[in-house]
Amino acid sequence: MTDQAQATETDTPEIPGKPTSASRTTLSHIMTHNDTNLLGTVHGGVIMKLVDDAAGAVAGRHSGGPAVTASMDEMAFLEPVRVGDLVHVKAQVNWTGRTSMEVGVRVLAERWNESTPATQVGSAYLVFAAVDSDGKPRRVPPVHPETEKDKRRYQEAQIRRTHRLARRREIMELRERRTAEGLDD
């Protein structure tokens, strides 16, 4: 290793990791008529905002500062949400890279005035990038999965990351081929 490479490695101290539970959070909100779509159920965009809010809080907690949404993967709406439902958005960091992290989110709903168990109504995976005060990427602490479920989520997040990167690479290659063939869009 060269002296310069050694200096670079020692200039960047290792950030201590954090357990999954350190930033896990739940955001709860009761749905009202203001949240409905034309069908009378809660608008998907309202749920997506709650998902992004909860995930952003988790990303900020884990990274120790500002983090911005880079992408949202696999937003799944499993059941409709109704006016009067108490929605719980549960989020946690599943995986971390150097400056980014995947946050997994589960959305549950229960009637505000009943004691029946909550039902899962949605799920999503979001990628956040930690940024400094100038909006430049900054390092994030590694996440340390604690439970077997956390370890499974970490492994699944690595698979999703591999697929995201491969998809991006294939699209860029396609665009380059089309440009080379004179097929600019």
PDB file of C-alpha atoms in Angstrom, residues 57-132:
ATOM      1  CA  ALA A  57     -37.025  10.237  10.111  1.00  0.00           C
ATOM      2  CA  VAL A  58     -35.361   6.827  10.328  1.00  0.00           C
ATOM      3  CA  ALA A  59     -32.680   7.775   7.781  1.00  0.00           C
ATOM      4  CA  GLY A  60     -31.938  11.019   9.610  1.00  0.00           C
ATOM      5  CA  ARG A  61     -31.747   9.257  12.964  1.00  0.00           C
ATOM      6  CA  HIS A  62     -29.477   6.543  11.658  1.00  0.00           C
ATOM      7  CA  SER A  63     -27.158   8.862   9.742  1.00  0.00           C
ATOM      8  CA  GLY A  64     -27.086  11.510  12.460  1.00  0.00           C
ATOM      9  CA  GLY A  65     -28.179  14.322  10.174  1.00  0.00           C
ATOM     10  CA  PRO A  66     -29.994  15.231   6.989  1.00  0.00           C
ATOM     11  CA  ALA A  67     -30.827  12.526   4.472  1.00  0.00           C
ATOM     12  CA  VAL A  68     -32.725  12.868   1.216  1.00  0.00           C
ATOM     13  CA  THR A  69     -34.918  10.404  -0.651  1.00  0.00           C
ATOM     14  CA  ALA A  70     -32.972   8.970  -3.589  1.00  0.00           C
ATOM     15  CA  SER A  71     -35.531   6.405  -4.742  1.00  0.00           C
ATOM     16  CA  MET A  72     -38.616   4.461  -3.742  1.00  0.00           C
ATOM     17  CA  ASP A  73     -38.816   0.802  -4.703  1.00  0.00           C
ATOM     18  CA  GLU A  74     -41.682  -1.627  -4.658  1.00  0.00           C
ATOM     19  CA  MET A  75     -44.395   0.530  -3.109  1.00  0.00           C
ATOM     20  CA  ALA A  76     -47.153  -2.029  -2.693  1.00  0.00           C
ATOM     21  CA  PHE A  77     -50.735  -1.183  -1.733  1.00  0.00           C
ATOM     22  CA  LEU A  78     -52.213  -4.370  -0.313  1.00  0.00           C
ATOM     23  CA  GLU A  79     -55.590  -3.173   1.004  1.00  0.00           C
ATOM     24  CA  PRO A  80     -57.537   0.095   0.772  1.00  0.00           C
ATOM     25  CA  VAL A  81     -57.354   2.488   3.732  1.00  0.00           C
ATOM     26  CA  ARG A  82     -60.595   4.126   4.832  1.00  0.00           C
ATOM     27  CA  VAL A  83     -61.571   7.327   6.560  1.00  0.00           C
ATOM     28  CA  GLY A  84     -61.409   6.665  10.286  1.00  0.00           C
ATOM     29  CA  ASP A  85     -58.527   4.224  10.017  1.00  0.00           C
ATOM     30  CA  LEU A  86     -55.600   4.751  12.340  1.00  0.00           C
ATOM     31  CA  VAL A  87     -52.562   4.186  10.118  1.00  0.00           C
ATOM     32  CA  HIS A  88     -49.232   3.096  11.598  1.00  0.00           C
ATOM     33  CA  VAL A  89     -46.155   3.459   9.409  1.00  0.00           C
ATOM     34  CA  LYS A  90     -43.286   1.365  10.793  1.00  0.00           C
ATOM     35  CA  ALA A  91     -39.825   1.974   9.381  1.00  0.00           C
ATOM     36  CA  GLN A  92     -36.270   0.778   9.944  1.00  0.00           C
ATOM     37  CA  VAL A  93     -32.878   0.830   8.237  1.00  0.00           C
ATOM     38  CA  ASN A  94     -32.395  -2.511   6.483  1.00  0.00           C
ATOM     39  CA  TRP A  95     -28.987  -1.921   4.879  1.00  0.00           C
ATOM     40  CA  THR A  96     -26.289   0.727   4.630  1.00  0.00           C
ATOM     41  CA  GLY A  97     -23.649   1.544   2.071  1.00  0.00           C
ATOM     42  CA  ARG A  98     -21.015   4.241   2.249  1.00  0.00           C
ATOM     43  CA  THR A  99     -23.381   7.235   1.918  1.00  0.00           C
ATOM     44  CA  SER A 100     -26.756   5.582   1.327  1.00  0.00           C
ATOM     45  CA  MET A 101     -29.162   3.389   3.223  1.00  0.00           C
ATOM     46  CA  GLU A 102     -32.246   1.348   2.448  1.00  0.00           C
ATOM     47  CA  VAL A 103     -35.222   1.905   4.719  1.00  0.00           C
ATOM     48  CA  GLY A 104     -37.969  -0.703   4.838  1.00  0.00           C
ATOM     49  CA  VAL A 105     -41.491   0.439   5.644  1.00  0.00           C
ATOM     50  CA  ARG A 106     -44.626  -1.469   6.621  1.00  0.00           C
ATOM     51  CA  VAL A 107     -47.995   0.284   6.657  1.00  0.00           C
ATOM     52  CA  LEU A 108     -50.685  -1.037   9.010  1.00  0.00           C
ATOM     53  CA  ALA A 109     -54.261   0.168   9.523  1.00  0.00           C
ATOM     54  CA  GLU A 110     -56.855  -0.377  12.208  1.00  0.00           C
ATOM     55  CA  ARG A 111     -60.248   1.153  12.892  1.00  0.00           C
ATOM     56  CA  TRP A 112     -59.845   4.063  15.277  1.00  0.00           C
ATOM     57  CA  ASN A 113     -62.757   2.941  17.467  1.00  0.00           C
ATOM     58  CA  GLU A 114     -62.298  -0.837  17.481  1.00  0.00           C
ATOM     59  CA  SER A 115     -59.897  -3.110  19.310  1.00  0.00           C
ATOM     60  CA  THR A 116     -59.250  -5.434  16.379  1.00  0.00           C
ATOM     61  CA  PRO A 117     -55.649  -6.083  15.333  1.00  0.00           C
ATOM     62  CA  ALA A 118     -54.086  -3.847  12.722  1.00  0.00           C
ATOM     63  CA  THR A 119     -53.868  -5.204   9.155  1.00  0.00           C
ATOM     64  CA  GLN A 120     -50.902  -4.679   6.856  1.00  0.00           C
ATOM     65  CA  VAL A 121     -52.098  -2.445   4.026  1.00  0.00           C
ATOM     66  CA  GLY A 122     -48.842  -1.563   2.316  1.00  0.00           C
ATOM     67  CA  SER A 123     -45.074  -1.783   2.174  1.00  0.00           C
ATOM     68  CA  ALA A 124     -42.191   0.018   0.499  1.00  0.00           C
ATOM     69  CA  TYR A 125     -38.425   0.218   0.261  1.00  0.00           C
ATOM     70  CA  LEU A 126     -36.755   3.607  -0.009  1.00  0.00           C
ATOM     71  CA  VAL A 127     -33.136   4.540  -0.570  1.00  0.00           C
ATOM     72  CA  PHE A 128     -31.849   7.631   1.206  1.00  0.00           C
ATOM     73  CA  ALA A 129     -28.582   9.456   0.759  1.00  0.00           C
ATOM     74  CA  ALA A 130     -27.051  11.240   3.736  1.00  0.00           C
ATOM     75  CA  VAL A 131     -26.010  14.796   2.892  1.00  0.00           C
ATOM     76  CA  ASP A 132     -23.962  17.506   4.565  1.00  0.00           C
TER      77      ASP A 132
END
